[in-house]
């Protein structure tokens, strides 16, 4: 099945550090979504982006919709232990609502 | 809590059997999506229904089928189960079928184990 390239695959950081992750695609998307998933739970929507170049924040999280419409970035500032989990990007192609998900970034935060 | 509910939470069954997974979308959402999450394939789109009608299909096997009922809940039927069907199955819902704002809200999932 199709998956987007997401990096890094995993990150092990200290509490208080900032985190950056990104997602790239060979196809253009109209919408980029970022989700967080805890073990055994469903993905939780963090941020939605709808326009190329758009920069959107949700608390300590900031995400950007790349100008080429083929990439997106998520930054987490001043990480805390509850940020631990797997972060997924998801792209939505023009004319369809189905989501293509990234491969995920596992984030571990050491107190 | 996303507002999307799924039952059962866990399901253990044998190869060759048939199971039904159930999903109720968020209040007001007309579109329901099913996704499969496995270790080797990640999160994969299976099928979408909008207001009772099939809207889009992804990598859904012929042994799998789904439907959306007049009250908008949806069921995913998996038959002739194989060991490789073991996975987490998620339902998501959104207000629209396509276009507009594309946010999808996910349920807690059903973990299917085929033995």
PDB file of C-alpha atoms in Angstrom:
ATOM      1  CA  UNK A   1       0.000   0.000   0.000  1.00  0.00           C
ATOM      2  CA  UNK A   2       0.971   3.614  -0.486  1.00  0.00           C
ATOM      3  CA  UNK A   3       2.705   5.469   2.338  1.00  0.00           C
ATOM      4  CA  UNK A   4       4.336   8.870   2.517  1.00  0.00           C
ATOM      5  CA  UNK A   5       7.987   9.285   3.477  1.00  0.00           C
ATOM      6  CA  UNK A   6       8.172  10.578   7.027  1.00  0.00           C
ATOM      7  CA  UNK A   7      11.372  11.383   8.920  1.00  0.00           C
ATOM      8  CA  UNK A   8      12.897  10.852  11.262  1.00  0.00           C
ATOM      9  CA  UNK A   9      11.665   7.347  11.990  1.00  0.00           C
ATOM     10  CA  UNK A  10      12.259   7.857  15.724  1.00  0.00           C
ATOM     11  CA  UNK A  11      13.515  10.516  18.108  1.00  0.00           C
ATOM     12  CA  UNK A  12      14.752  10.216  21.677  1.00  0.00           C
ATOM     13  CA  UNK A  13      14.973  13.597  23.340  1.00  0.00           C
ATOM     14  CA  UNK A  14      15.156  15.294  26.722  1.00  0.00           C
ATOM     15  CA  UNK A  15      12.201  17.109  28.207  1.00  0.00           C
ATOM     16  CA  UNK A  16      12.239  20.764  27.165  1.00  0.00           C
ATOM     17  CA  UNK A  17      13.849  20.176  23.765  1.00  0.00           C
ATOM     18  CA  UNK A  18      12.227  21.188  20.501  1.00  0.00           C
ATOM     19  CA  UNK A  19      11.309  18.566  17.908  1.00  0.00           C
ATOM     20  CA  UNK A  20      10.971  18.717  14.133  1.00  0.00           C
ATOM     21  CA  UNK A  21       9.648  16.108  11.759  1.00  0.00           C
ATOM     22  CA  UNK A  22       8.653  16.196   8.124  1.00  0.00           C
ATOM     23  CA  UNK A  23       6.717  14.353   5.487  1.00  0.00           C
ATOM     24  CA  UNK A  24       7.291  14.222   1.739  1.00  0.00           C
ATOM     25  CA  UNK A  25       5.281  12.933  -1.164  1.00  0.00           C
ATOM     26  CA  UNK A  26       5.716  12.441  -4.882  1.00  0.00           C
ATOM     27  CA  UNK A  27       2.114  13.613  -5.365  1.00  0.00           C
ATOM     28  CA  UNK A  28       0.394  16.910  -4.723  1.00  0.00           C
ATOM     29  CA  UNK A  29      -2.024  17.145  -1.830  1.00  0.00           C
ATOM     30  CA  UNK A  30      -4.816  19.644  -1.129  1.00  0.00           C
ATOM     31  CA  UNK A  31      -4.803  18.992   2.586  1.00  0.00           C
ATOM     32  CA  UNK A  32      -2.189  17.895   5.092  1.00  0.00           C
ATOM     33  CA  UNK A  33      -3.190  16.534   8.479  1.00  0.00           C
ATOM     34  CA  UNK A  34      -1.035  15.646  11.469  1.00  0.00           C
ATOM     35  CA  UNK A  35      -2.133  12.984  13.960  1.00  0.00           C
ATOM     36  CA  UNK A  36      -0.731  11.564  17.204  1.00  0.00           C
ATOM     37  CA  UNK A  37      -1.330   7.963  18.151  1.00  0.00           C
ATOM     38  CA  UNK A  38      -0.808   6.377  21.547  1.00  0.00           C
ATOM     39  CA  UNK A  39      -0.291   2.591  21.762  1.00  0.00           C
ATOM     40  CA  UNK A  40      -3.524   0.707  21.158  1.00  0.00           C
ATOM     41  CA  UNK A  41      -5.500   3.899  20.567  1.00  0.00           C
ATOM     42  CA  UNK A  42      -6.870   5.649  17.516  1.00  0.00           C
ATOM     43  CA  UNK A  43      -5.029   8.561  15.851  1.00  0.00           C
ATOM     44  CA  UNK A  44      -5.928  11.950  17.329  1.00  0.00           C
ATOM     45  CA  UNK A  45      -6.034  14.946  15.007  1.00  0.00           C
ATOM     46  CA  UNK A  46      -3.525  17.631  15.975  1.00  0.00           C
ATOM     47  CA  UNK A  47      -3.422  20.111  13.104  1.00  0.00           C
ATOM     48  CA  UNK A  48      -5.049  20.494   9.679  1.00  0.00           C
ATOM     49  CA  UNK A  49      -3.519  22.523   6.806  1.00  0.00           C
ATOM     50  CA  UNK A  50      -5.441  23.579   3.697  1.00  0.00           C
ATOM     51  CA  UNK A  51      -3.299  26.002   1.687  1.00  0.00           C
ATOM     52  CA  UNK A  52       0.215  25.858   0.302  1.00  0.00           C
ATOM     53  CA  UNK A  53       2.490  27.910   2.547  1.00  0.00           C
ATOM     54  CA  UNK A  54       0.018  27.882   5.430  1.00  0.00           C
ATOM     55  CA  UNK A  55       1.534  27.909   8.917  1.00  0.00           C
ATOM     56  CA  UNK A  56      -0.788  26.806  11.727  1.00  0.00           C
ATOM     57  CA  UNK A  57      -0.248  26.445  15.467  1.00  0.00           C
ATOM     58  CA  UNK A  58      -1.993  24.424  18.145  1.00  0.00           C
ATOM     59  CA  UNK A  59      -0.410  25.246  21.492  1.00  0.00           C
ATOM     60  CA  UNK A  60       3.206  24.095  21.395  1.00  0.00           C
ATOM     61  CA  UNK A  61       2.685  22.485  17.984  1.00  0.00           C
ATOM     62  CA  UNK A  62       3.284  24.289  14.705  1.00  0.00           C
ATOM     63  CA  UNK A  63       2.835  22.775  11.266  1.00  0.00           C
ATOM     64  CA  UNK A  64       3.423  24.074   7.768  1.00  0.00           C
ATOM     65  CA  UNK A  65       2.007  23.130   4.378  1.00  0.00           C
ATOM     66  CA  UNK A  66       4.919  23.132   1.921  1.00  0.00           C
ATOM     67  CA  UNK A  67       4.885  25.543  -1.020  1.00  0.00           C
ATOM     68  CA  UNK A  68       5.211  22.694  -3.532  1.00  0.00           C
ATOM     69  CA  UNK A  69       2.171  20.963  -1.915  1.00  0.00           C
ATOM     70  CA  UNK A  70       4.302  17.839  -1.707  1.00  0.00           C
ATOM     71  CA  UNK A  71       5.578  18.214   1.845  1.00  0.00           C
ATOM     72  CA  UNK A  72       4.680  19.263   5.350  1.00  0.00           C
ATOM     73  CA  UNK A  73       6.514  19.901   8.615  1.00  0.00           C
ATOM     74  CA  UNK A  74       5.565  19.565  12.271  1.00  0.00           C
ATOM     75  CA  UNK A  75       7.429  21.239  15.102  1.00  0.00           C
ATOM     76  CA  UNK A  76       6.888  20.652  18.810  1.00  0.00           C
ATOM     77  CA  UNK A  77       8.414  23.195  21.145  1.00  0.00           C
ATOM     78  CA  UNK A  78       9.489  22.619  24.754  1.00  0.00           C
ATOM     79  CA  UNK A  79       8.572  18.911  24.723  1.00  0.00           C
ATOM     80  CA  UNK A  80       7.012  17.306  27.798  1.00  0.00           C
ATOM     81  CA  UNK A  81       6.675  13.616  28.748  1.00  0.00           C
ATOM     82  CA  UNK A  82       3.054  13.416  27.552  1.00  0.00           C
ATOM     83  CA  UNK A  83       4.240  14.233  24.004  1.00  0.00           C
ATOM     84  CA  UNK A  84       5.425  10.617  23.798  1.00  0.00           C
ATOM     85  CA  UNK A  85       3.725   8.694  21.022  1.00  0.00           C
ATOM     86  CA  UNK A  86       3.765   8.117  17.284  1.00  0.00           C
ATOM     87  CA  UNK A  87       3.147  11.093  15.028  1.00  0.00           C
ATOM     88  CA  UNK A  88       1.678  10.578  11.576  1.00  0.00           C
ATOM     89  CA  UNK A  89       1.287  12.932   8.683  1.00  0.00           C
ATOM     90  CA  UNK A  90      -1.540  12.320   6.239  1.00  0.00           C
ATOM     91  CA  UNK A  91      -2.154  13.788   2.829  1.00  0.00           C
ATOM     92  CA  UNK A  92      -5.468  14.166   1.064  1.00  0.00           C
ATOM     93  CA  UNK A  93      -5.426  14.205  -2.730  1.00  0.00           C
ATOM     94  CA  UNK A  94      -7.559  16.540  -4.841  1.00  0.00           C
ATOM     95  CA  UNK A  95     -11.047  15.171  -5.498  1.00  0.00           C
ATOM     96  CA  UNK A  96     -10.975  12.532  -2.790  1.00  0.00           C
ATOM     97  CA  UNK A  97     -11.198  12.452   0.963  1.00  0.00           C
ATOM     98  CA  UNK A  98      -9.148   9.319   1.483  1.00  0.00           C
ATOM     99  CA  UNK A  99      -6.002   9.830   3.534  1.00  0.00           C
ATOM    100  CA  UNK A 100      -2.543   8.582   2.611  1.00  0.00           C
ATOM    101  CA  UNK A 101      -0.545   8.228   5.784  1.00  0.00           C
ATOM    102  CA  UNK A 102       3.143   8.654   6.468  1.00  0.00           C
ATOM    103  CA  UNK A 103       5.302   5.942   7.957  1.00  0.00           C
ATOM    104  CA  UNK A 104       5.211   7.597  11.392  1.00  0.00           C
ATOM    105  CA  UNK A 105       7.720   9.170  13.788  1.00  0.00           C
ATOM    106  CA  UNK A 106       8.112   7.596  17.201  1.00  0.00           C
ATOM    107  CA  UNK A 107       8.841  10.255  19.824  1.00  0.00           C
ATOM    108  CA  UNK A 108      10.295   9.377  23.222  1.00  0.00           C
ATOM    109  CA  UNK A 109      10.798  12.118  25.814  1.00  0.00           C
ATOM    110  CA  UNK A 110      13.050  11.578  28.791  1.00  0.00           C
ATOM    111  CA  UNK A 111      12.030  13.565  31.913  1.00  0.00           C
TER     112      UNK A 111
ATOM    113  CA  UNK B   1     -12.843  11.515  22.913  1.00  0.00           C
ATOM    114  CA  UNK B   2     -13.331  11.917  19.152  1.00  0.00           C
ATOM    115  CA  UNK B   3     -17.029  11.082  19.241  1.00  0.00           C
ATOM    116  CA  UNK B   4     -16.500   8.078  16.949  1.00  0.00           C
ATOM    117  CA  UNK B   5     -17.327   4.759  18.582  1.00  0.00           C
ATOM    118  CA  UNK B   6     -16.242   1.280  17.533  1.00  0.00           C
ATOM    119  CA  UNK B   7     -17.162  -2.157  18.792  1.00  0.00           C
ATOM    120  CA  UNK B   8     -15.815  -4.561  19.753  1.00  0.00           C
ATOM    121  CA  UNK B   9     -12.503  -3.364  21.153  1.00  0.00           C
ATOM    122  CA  UNK B  10     -10.879  -6.772  20.715  1.00  0.00           C
ATOM    123  CA  UNK B  11     -11.791  -9.758  18.591  1.00  0.00           C
ATOM    124  CA  UNK B  12     -10.071 -13.135  18.499  1.00  0.00           C
ATOM    125  CA  UNK B  13     -11.190 -15.658  15.917  1.00  0.00           C
ATOM    126  CA  UNK B  14      -9.933 -18.571  13.871  1.00  0.00           C
ATOM    127  CA  UNK B  15      -8.871 -18.743  10.246  1.00  0.00           C
ATOM    128  CA  UNK B  16     -11.733 -19.175   7.832  1.00  0.00           C
ATOM    129  CA  UNK B  17     -14.231 -17.416  10.067  1.00  0.00           C
ATOM    130  CA  UNK B  18     -16.243 -14.263   9.430  1.00  0.00           C
ATOM    131  CA  UNK B  19     -16.498 -11.215  11.687  1.00  0.00           C
ATOM    132  CA  UNK B  20     -18.331  -7.891  11.690  1.00  0.00           C
ATOM    133  CA  UNK B  21     -16.873  -4.672  13.030  1.00  0.00           C
ATOM    134  CA  UNK B  22     -19.179  -1.812  13.892  1.00  0.00           C
ATOM    135  CA  UNK B  23     -18.688   1.950  13.828  1.00  0.00           C
ATOM    136  CA  UNK B  24     -20.840   4.923  14.765  1.00  0.00           C
ATOM    137  CA  UNK B  25     -19.663   8.269  13.370  1.00  0.00           C
ATOM    138  CA  UNK B  26     -19.572  11.605  15.174  1.00  0.00           C
ATOM    139  CA  UNK B  27     -22.904  13.338  15.436  1.00  0.00           C
ATOM    140  CA  UNK B  28     -23.527  15.247  12.211  1.00  0.00           C
ATOM    141  CA  UNK B  29     -20.890  13.428  10.143  1.00  0.00           C
ATOM    142  CA  UNK B  30     -22.197  11.752   7.012  1.00  0.00           C
ATOM    143  CA  UNK B  31     -18.979  10.194   5.770  1.00  0.00           C
ATOM    144  CA  UNK B  32     -17.407   7.063   7.247  1.00  0.00           C
ATOM    145  CA  UNK B  33     -13.997   5.637   6.381  1.00  0.00           C
ATOM    146  CA  UNK B  34     -12.366   2.334   7.269  1.00  0.00           C
ATOM    147  CA  UNK B  35      -8.610   1.950   7.680  1.00  0.00           C
ATOM    148  CA  UNK B  36      -6.414  -1.042   8.454  1.00  0.00           C
ATOM    149  CA  UNK B  37      -3.223  -0.662  10.483  1.00  0.00           C
ATOM    150  CA  UNK B  38      -0.613  -3.397  10.440  1.00  0.00           C
ATOM    151  CA  UNK B  39       3.062  -3.398  11.371  1.00  0.00           C
ATOM    152  CA  UNK B  40       4.297  -3.954   7.832  1.00  0.00           C
ATOM    153  CA  UNK B  41       1.796  -1.828   5.880  1.00  0.00           C
ATOM    154  CA  UNK B  42       1.076   1.021   8.275  1.00  0.00           C
ATOM    155  CA  UNK B  43      -2.294   2.797   8.078  1.00  0.00           C
ATOM    156  CA  UNK B  44      -4.079   1.926   4.842  1.00  0.00           C
ATOM    157  CA  UNK B  45      -7.372   3.260   3.532  1.00  0.00           C
ATOM    158  CA  UNK B  46      -9.932   0.544   2.819  1.00  0.00           C
ATOM    159  CA  UNK B  47     -13.252   2.116   1.877  1.00  0.00           C
ATOM    160  CA  UNK B  48     -15.429   5.214   2.288  1.00  0.00           C
ATOM    161  CA  UNK B  49     -19.188   5.597   2.560  1.00  0.00           C
ATOM    162  CA  UNK B  50     -21.137   8.825   2.365  1.00  0.00           C
ATOM    163  CA  UNK B  51     -24.764   8.987   3.466  1.00  0.00           C
ATOM    164  CA  UNK B  52     -25.282   5.311   2.759  1.00  0.00           C
ATOM    165  CA  UNK B  53     -23.474   5.074  -0.547  1.00  0.00           C
ATOM    166  CA  UNK B  54     -20.032   3.767  -1.339  1.00  0.00           C
ATOM    167  CA  UNK B  55     -17.842   6.706  -2.291  1.00  0.00           C
ATOM    168  CA  UNK B  56     -14.271   5.484  -2.637  1.00  0.00           C
ATOM    169  CA  UNK B  57     -12.364   2.238  -2.458  1.00  0.00           C
ATOM    170  CA  UNK B  58      -8.785   1.630  -1.495  1.00  0.00           C
ATOM    171  CA  UNK B  59      -6.814  -1.557  -1.030  1.00  0.00           C
ATOM    172  CA  UNK B  60      -9.787  -3.538   0.212  1.00  0.00           C
ATOM    173  CA  UNK B  61      -9.736  -7.276  -0.373  1.00  0.00           C
ATOM    174  CA  UNK B  62     -12.675  -8.956  -2.094  1.00  0.00           C
ATOM    175  CA  UNK B  63     -13.218 -10.976   1.109  1.00  0.00           C
ATOM    176  CA  UNK B  64     -13.989  -7.693   2.875  1.00  0.00           C
ATOM    177  CA  UNK B  65     -17.139  -5.652   2.459  1.00  0.00           C
ATOM    178  CA  UNK B  66     -18.776  -2.733   4.191  1.00  0.00           C
ATOM    179  CA  UNK B  67     -22.049  -0.885   4.340  1.00  0.00           C
ATOM    180  CA  UNK B  68     -23.502   2.232   5.894  1.00  0.00           C
ATOM    181  CA  UNK B  69     -27.005   2.123   7.300  1.00  0.00           C
ATOM    182  CA  UNK B  70     -29.748   4.794   7.307  1.00  0.00           C
ATOM    183  CA  UNK B  71     -28.791   5.794  10.859  1.00  0.00           C
ATOM    184  CA  UNK B  72     -25.255   6.357   9.442  1.00  0.00           C
ATOM    185  CA  UNK B  73     -23.517   3.656  11.445  1.00  0.00           C
ATOM    186  CA  UNK B  74     -21.268   1.426   9.386  1.00  0.00           C
ATOM    187  CA  UNK B  75     -20.201  -2.186   9.485  1.00  0.00           C
ATOM    188  CA  UNK B  76     -17.087  -3.776   8.047  1.00  0.00           C
ATOM    189  CA  UNK B  77     -17.461  -7.475   7.265  1.00  0.00           C
ATOM    190  CA  UNK B  78     -14.345  -9.630   7.021  1.00  0.00           C
ATOM    191  CA  UNK B  79     -14.780 -13.180   5.766  1.00  0.00           C
ATOM    192  CA  UNK B  80     -12.624 -16.252   5.113  1.00  0.00           C
ATOM    193  CA  UNK B  81     -10.172 -14.770   7.553  1.00  0.00           C
ATOM    194  CA  UNK B  82      -6.462 -15.436   7.195  1.00  0.00           C
ATOM    195  CA  UNK B  83      -3.627 -14.987   9.659  1.00  0.00           C
ATOM    196  CA  UNK B  84      -2.493 -11.921   7.708  1.00  0.00           C
ATOM    197  CA  UNK B  85      -5.775 -10.149   8.413  1.00  0.00           C
ATOM    198  CA  UNK B  86      -4.723  -9.685  12.017  1.00  0.00           C
ATOM    199  CA  UNK B  87      -4.485  -5.920  12.472  1.00  0.00           C
ATOM    200  CA  UNK B  88      -6.041  -2.866  14.031  1.00  0.00           C
ATOM    201  CA  UNK B  89      -9.112  -1.674  12.147  1.00  0.00           C
ATOM    202  CA  UNK B  90     -10.080   1.958  12.512  1.00  0.00           C
ATOM    203  CA  UNK B  91     -13.155   3.808  11.545  1.00  0.00           C
ATOM    204  CA  UNK B  92     -13.044   7.559  10.931  1.00  0.00           C
ATOM    205  CA  UNK B  93     -15.741  10.068  10.127  1.00  0.00           C
ATOM    206  CA  UNK B  94     -15.990  13.494   8.536  1.00  0.00           C
ATOM    207  CA  UNK B  95     -18.726  15.918   7.643  1.00  0.00           C
ATOM    208  CA  UNK B  96     -18.185  15.893   3.901  1.00  0.00           C
ATOM    209  CA  UNK B  97     -17.584  13.319   1.205  1.00  0.00           C
ATOM    210  CA  UNK B  98     -14.937  15.326  -0.613  1.00  0.00           C
ATOM    211  CA  UNK B  99     -13.731  18.866  -0.840  1.00  0.00           C
ATOM    212  CA  UNK B 100     -14.334  21.299   1.985  1.00  0.00           C
ATOM    213  CA  UNK B 101     -12.418  20.747   5.177  1.00  0.00           C
ATOM    214  CA  UNK B 102     -10.864  17.315   5.159  1.00  0.00           C
ATOM    215  CA  UNK B 103     -10.552  16.567   8.862  1.00  0.00           C
ATOM    216  CA  UNK B 104     -11.233  12.973   9.750  1.00  0.00           C
ATOM    217  CA  UNK B 105     -11.792  11.893  13.334  1.00  0.00           C
ATOM    218  CA  UNK B 106     -10.804   8.378  14.306  1.00  0.00           C
ATOM    219  CA  UNK B 107     -12.425   5.877  16.623  1.00  0.00           C
ATOM    220  CA  UNK B 108     -10.520   3.807  19.197  1.00  0.00           C
ATOM    221  CA  UNK B 109     -10.183   0.866  16.817  1.00  0.00           C
ATOM    222  CA  UNK B 110     -10.869  -2.856  16.878  1.00  0.00           C
ATOM    223  CA  UNK B 111      -7.908  -5.167  17.344  1.00  0.00           C
ATOM    224  CA  UNK B 112      -8.503  -8.324  15.315  1.00  0.00           C
ATOM    225  CA  UNK B 113      -6.420 -11.400  16.032  1.00  0.00           C
ATOM    226  CA  UNK B 114      -6.804 -14.379  13.712  1.00  0.00           C
ATOM    227  CA  UNK B 115      -5.395 -17.636  15.088  1.00  0.00           C
TER     228      UNK B 115
END
